[in-house]
Amino acid sequence: MMKAGVVVFPGSNCDHDCYHVLKHVCGFDTSFIWHKETDVSNYDLIVLPGGFSFGDYLRCGAIASKSPVMDAVYNYAEKGGLLLGICNGFQVLTEAGLLPGALLKNRSLKFICKFVYLRVENNFTPFTNLYSIGEIIKIPIAHMEGNYYIDEEGLNELKENSQIVFKYCDEYGEISKESNPNGSIENIAGIINKRGNVLGMMPHPERAAESILGSKDGLYLFKSAIDYIKEG
Amino acid sequence: MPKVRVQVKLKDTVLDPQGQTVLGSLNKLGYEFVNDVRVGKIIELDVENIDNLDQKIVEVCEKLLVNPIVEEYSYEIIED
Amino acid sequence: MPKVRVQVKLKDTVLDPQGQTVLGSLNKLGYEFVNDVRVGKIIELDVENIDNLDQKIVEVCEKLLVNPIVEEYSYEIIED
Amino acid sequence: MGVYEKFNYPNVTLEVAKEMGLNEDEFNKAIEILGRKPNYIELGIFAAMWSEHCSYKSSRVHLKKFPTDAPWVVQGPGENAGIIEIDGDICACFKVESHNHPSYIEPYQGAATGVGGILRDVFTMGARPIACMDGLRFGDITKDEKSRYIFEGVVSGIAGYGNCFGVPTVGGETFFHPTFAKNPLVNALALGLVKKDKIFKAKAEGVGNPVIYVGAKTGRDGIHGATMASEEFGSDSESKRPNVQIGDPFKEKLLLEACLELMKNDFVVGIQDMGAAGLTSSSFEMASKSGSGVELYLDKVPCREKGMTPYEIMLSESQERMLLVAKKGYEDKVLEIFAKWDLDAEIIGRVTDDGFVKLYWEGELVAELPAKPLGDEAPVYDRPYKEPAYYKELKHNDFAFVNLNLDKTFEMMLTNPNISSKKWIYEQYDHMVRTNTVVLPGSDASVLRIKGSKKGIVLSMDCNSRYCYLDPYKGGQIAVIEAARNVAMAGGRPLAISDCLNFGNPEKPDVMWQFVKAVEGMSFACEKLNTPVVSGNVSFYNETDGKGIYPTPTVVMVGVLDDVEKRLESFFQQEGSIIYLLGE
Ligand SMILES: Nc1ncnc2c1ncn2[C@@H]1O[C@H](COP(=O)(O)OP(=O)(O)O)[C@@H](O)[C@H]1O
């Protein structure tokens, strides 16, 4: 059976949601990984969930990125393990240096929780192989600091390597200032590392993985990972 | 054009959860030489060289930049 | 016991939405003499008087307090 | 040197008692109960326990009129929150509470700590919070800057606390009217799930069992302002003035997880949060409910600020703290769990059986008070009430609309903040975390699924302050009925309510009349609908410059939906659907 782990920082609050989807919706053998643990070698997929890892004090994800478990997670990723950071998890990944760039306060300076549309920019990743390129999917966001920033050089590199995976758009796929909820550079909502095994995204696929929640579009992200793992 | 640097701090008696969390993290990372942490704000204003600058700055601080119920402030004018 | 005052600012090249919002409100309130605003952080540490204080502070800043991708910092030690 | 000399506590006189908020009768009653004059610390405890906020002295006689029973009621009023059965042994635990005055003083922190307080009420009972709601009242934000500032601060305070804690704020109510300009209302609801056999109560039983303090350190936050006559504390009194309470949602999240982990074990005897009047009300409540006593060693209480005195420690309202009683011999286990979550936990006392709360400071007995009489013999007032003049006048008023220009009226309505969309508010709240919200805010009622059950929980918060002003009896009825109707329209069966009664000064017969009538109207509606009141809160003295607010008895109706797949939203779903108009 495929094994998934959900890292739990003291202020994680989407940990149970991720656990629920991985275990009950996707059928992973799923366990929580406490932030003080130091061995994470035994997983097929590790998720850094959303929330406020350490109250989001100082900078979101900064303190979490220094916790003992992150050394182990770093090594796991170095070895090619599948790693997904959602929302606060994305922030932790940038702070830990596993993904480039940084997440700043939303342009509005306000927390935003709502459904948004995303355009799939790259379906050649372990997390998006079941989507088609240009597909428009509906997934909620819920964050205060989702405004992705990277300098020009970094941005060019992201583009050259097709590391931009999701962009905010409107329901017709239009990418514009209006469809950008937080001021993110070039409407970026999710990126992957060069090697292609570490994905960070602000939107919450686990909140859109059952039809009762109003969208199942996020489910295919997890299913993509399953397919990828199966194919070895 | 002068710059004004306003420092805003939580009053000493007001709980600073952020500072406490940072302190806890630093100590856990082995930086035991840090005994306390308080986090405040610094607001830098580029201003025009008006006559009653001091008075205006105080006004701006008390009207908008500072919440006197929990914060206190000081400022300095840095001529350019 | 010395105090260390660390100032953390967003780099000039990074847009500061908080500063822009403050600027907008100030101008709306009629304080036209303010031309630009940047908001940063000030982190005050109460520290022990260790030998290699400077070195340790730099370490603490680069390891945790500052994100070099978007921020820059300076610090001063205030003896007591 | 004893504590009283050391801290320079003044001699107790009627004047001092009055400064603390006790009147002459109450002061004499305190003397009668003790058989002697209370000392300064004891007097402070009387004042806190007998404050309107803690004792419900003006409302108690009337609250008795509420129906509180039904077969599905597991816990009615009297505990931290009410509990009803939802599906077999799955129960919902909920309560609404006000944080009006603090939100006027400091909107962000006032609202944030209001959310924090109500969440603690729910999880001290063993329930994991799964939803919050907020009922808000402000002045006219289109004209009044200050009201706008309060409004924005309150909304971000609720967001700041709830989002970080990780509970979805799934709905609420917002109303703007000049009557609330200087008395904004912030009513917060929390609802949690608990298994029927896992409910915890505020008990202090078992002689010798340790009393353990957990959570944040104690500071001088929110110590009753009136009691802080400055000279008594020496020259640095400025820094000792009461502080605004600051919320730390991250700490509260740790406290939640630690408490729930602790409660899985059977070595917890009882637990109580430290809300209003902090350590005072929690220790007295625990002792008096169990008919036991407690000894507390106040110098053991973890303090945030230097030089805190026993008086301040007893009356501090610092947030994110709990008091619990564990079985003797399990102290280490308790401390271990809190250490895992990086929280302070300290044994600060033990349970006795003499019916007294005894407070020690460095070995010295500094206060000794009987637990039960302080609660049971608290003053109760049947305050005079009288139909106000305005009511008669309004009755004869003709509200017919004249010269109505439809276009203008329509435009006026759409631009009125009371009618326009509340998206600006609820999009700042994480209303989806925990992935149970299956009808999102924006609909008349919100619906939550329960993982592992077919059923859903339906929630609606309602009150029309204007109706309640025009006719408090009917207004009270309408609040209950509207909430029930909203629940029904989402497909739910209304089961029970929690309420938050916001009124002006109860010492004014006009205000008291509004209160009595509203309670009677609500009672009538609750009886007819068979939806008892299982928890609630009263907030009086919402007055500034002698002007009270429109009476606002906020109602939260909780209902059950037998098949959550059958939930309904209150908007048109499809082109071509047929529209019916029901009723007259
Ligand atoms: N303070 C608030 N917090 C969260 N949701 C709110 C708040 N105020 C209003 N709402 C939501 O906005 C929607 C419309 O509210 P309201 O205009 O009061 O509805 P109605 O007038 O139909 O009762 C509801 O779904 C309600 O839950």
Short mmCIF file of C-alpha atoms and ligand atoms in Angstrom, two decimals, chain D residues 132-136 138 151 155 158 169-175 417-423 425-426 429 440-446 459-462 482 486 570, ligand 1:
data_model
loop_
_atom_site.label_atom_id
_atom_site.label_comp_id
_atom_site.label_asym_id
_atom_site.label_seq_id
_atom_site.Cartn_x
_atom_site.Cartn_y
_atom_site.Cartn_z
CA CYS D 132 -17.76 29.80 14.69
CA MET D 133 -20.26 32.52 13.87
CA ASP D 134 -20.29 36.20 14.66
CA GLY D 135 -23.09 38.67 15.23
CA LEU D 136 -21.96 42.25 14.73
CA PHE D 138 -21.87 48.96 14.37
CA PHE D 151 -15.93 47.63 12.02
CA VAL D 155 -13.66 41.86 11.40
CA ILE D 158 -12.25 37.74 14.35
CA THR D 169 -16.26 31.03 10.73
CA VAL D 170 -19.22 29.83 8.74
CA GLY D 171 -21.67 32.67 9.00
CA GLY D 172 -23.05 35.44 11.10
CA GLU D 173 -25.00 38.61 11.02
CA THR D 174 -24.14 42.25 10.56
CA PHE D 175 -26.24 45.32 11.10
CA PRO D 417 -24.75 48.26 3.84
CA ASN D 418 -27.43 46.43 5.78
CA ILE D 419 -28.68 44.88 2.58
CA SER D 420 -25.63 44.64 0.40
CA SER D 421 -23.54 41.50 0.23
CA LYS D 422 -21.49 40.58 3.30
CA LYS D 423 -18.73 39.05 1.21
CA ILE D 425 -16.65 40.24 5.80
CA TYR D 426 -16.84 36.53 5.34
CA TYR D 429 -12.74 34.47 7.46
CA LEU D 440 -20.97 28.29 2.69
CA PRO D 441 -21.76 31.76 4.07
CA GLY D 442 -23.93 33.75 1.73
CA SER D 443 -26.92 31.50 2.24
CA ASP D 444 -29.60 31.95 4.93
CA ALA D 445 -28.17 29.18 7.06
CA SER D 446 -24.83 27.41 7.01
CA LEU D 459 -26.80 26.97 11.90
CA SER D 460 -28.38 30.37 11.68
CA MET D 461 -27.77 33.53 13.70
CA ASP D 462 -30.46 36.18 13.72
CA GLU D 482 -36.38 33.78 11.79
CA ASN D 486 -33.55 29.79 8.08
CA SER D 570 -31.00 29.93 -0.65
N1 LIG E 1 -20.49 38.99 10.48
C1 LIG E 1 -20.64 37.99 9.62
N2 LIG E 1 -19.80 36.95 9.63
C2 LIG E 1 -19.93 35.92 8.78
N3 LIG E 1 -20.90 35.85 7.88
C3 LIG E 1 -21.78 36.85 7.83
C4 LIG E 1 -21.69 37.97 8.68
N4 LIG E 1 -22.69 38.80 8.41
C5 LIG E 1 -23.40 38.22 7.43
N5 LIG E 1 -22.84 37.04 7.08
C6 LIG E 1 -23.33 36.09 6.08
O1 LIG E 1 -23.81 36.80 4.96
C7 LIG E 1 -25.01 36.26 4.48
C8 LIG E 1 -26.04 37.32 4.39
O2 LIG E 1 -26.26 37.87 5.64
P1 LIG E 1 -27.47 38.81 5.92
O3 LIG E 1 -27.42 39.93 4.96
O4 LIG E 1 -27.51 39.08 7.37
O5 LIG E 1 -28.61 37.82 5.51
P2 LIG E 1 -30.16 37.95 5.70
O6 LIG E 1 -30.44 39.40 5.68
O7 LIG E 1 -30.65 37.18 4.52
O8 LIG E 1 -30.40 37.28 7.00
C9 LIG E 1 -25.36 35.10 5.43
O9 LIG E 1 -24.97 33.90 4.84
C10 LIG E 1 -24.52 35.34 6.64
O10 LIG E 1 -24.15 34.14 7.26
#
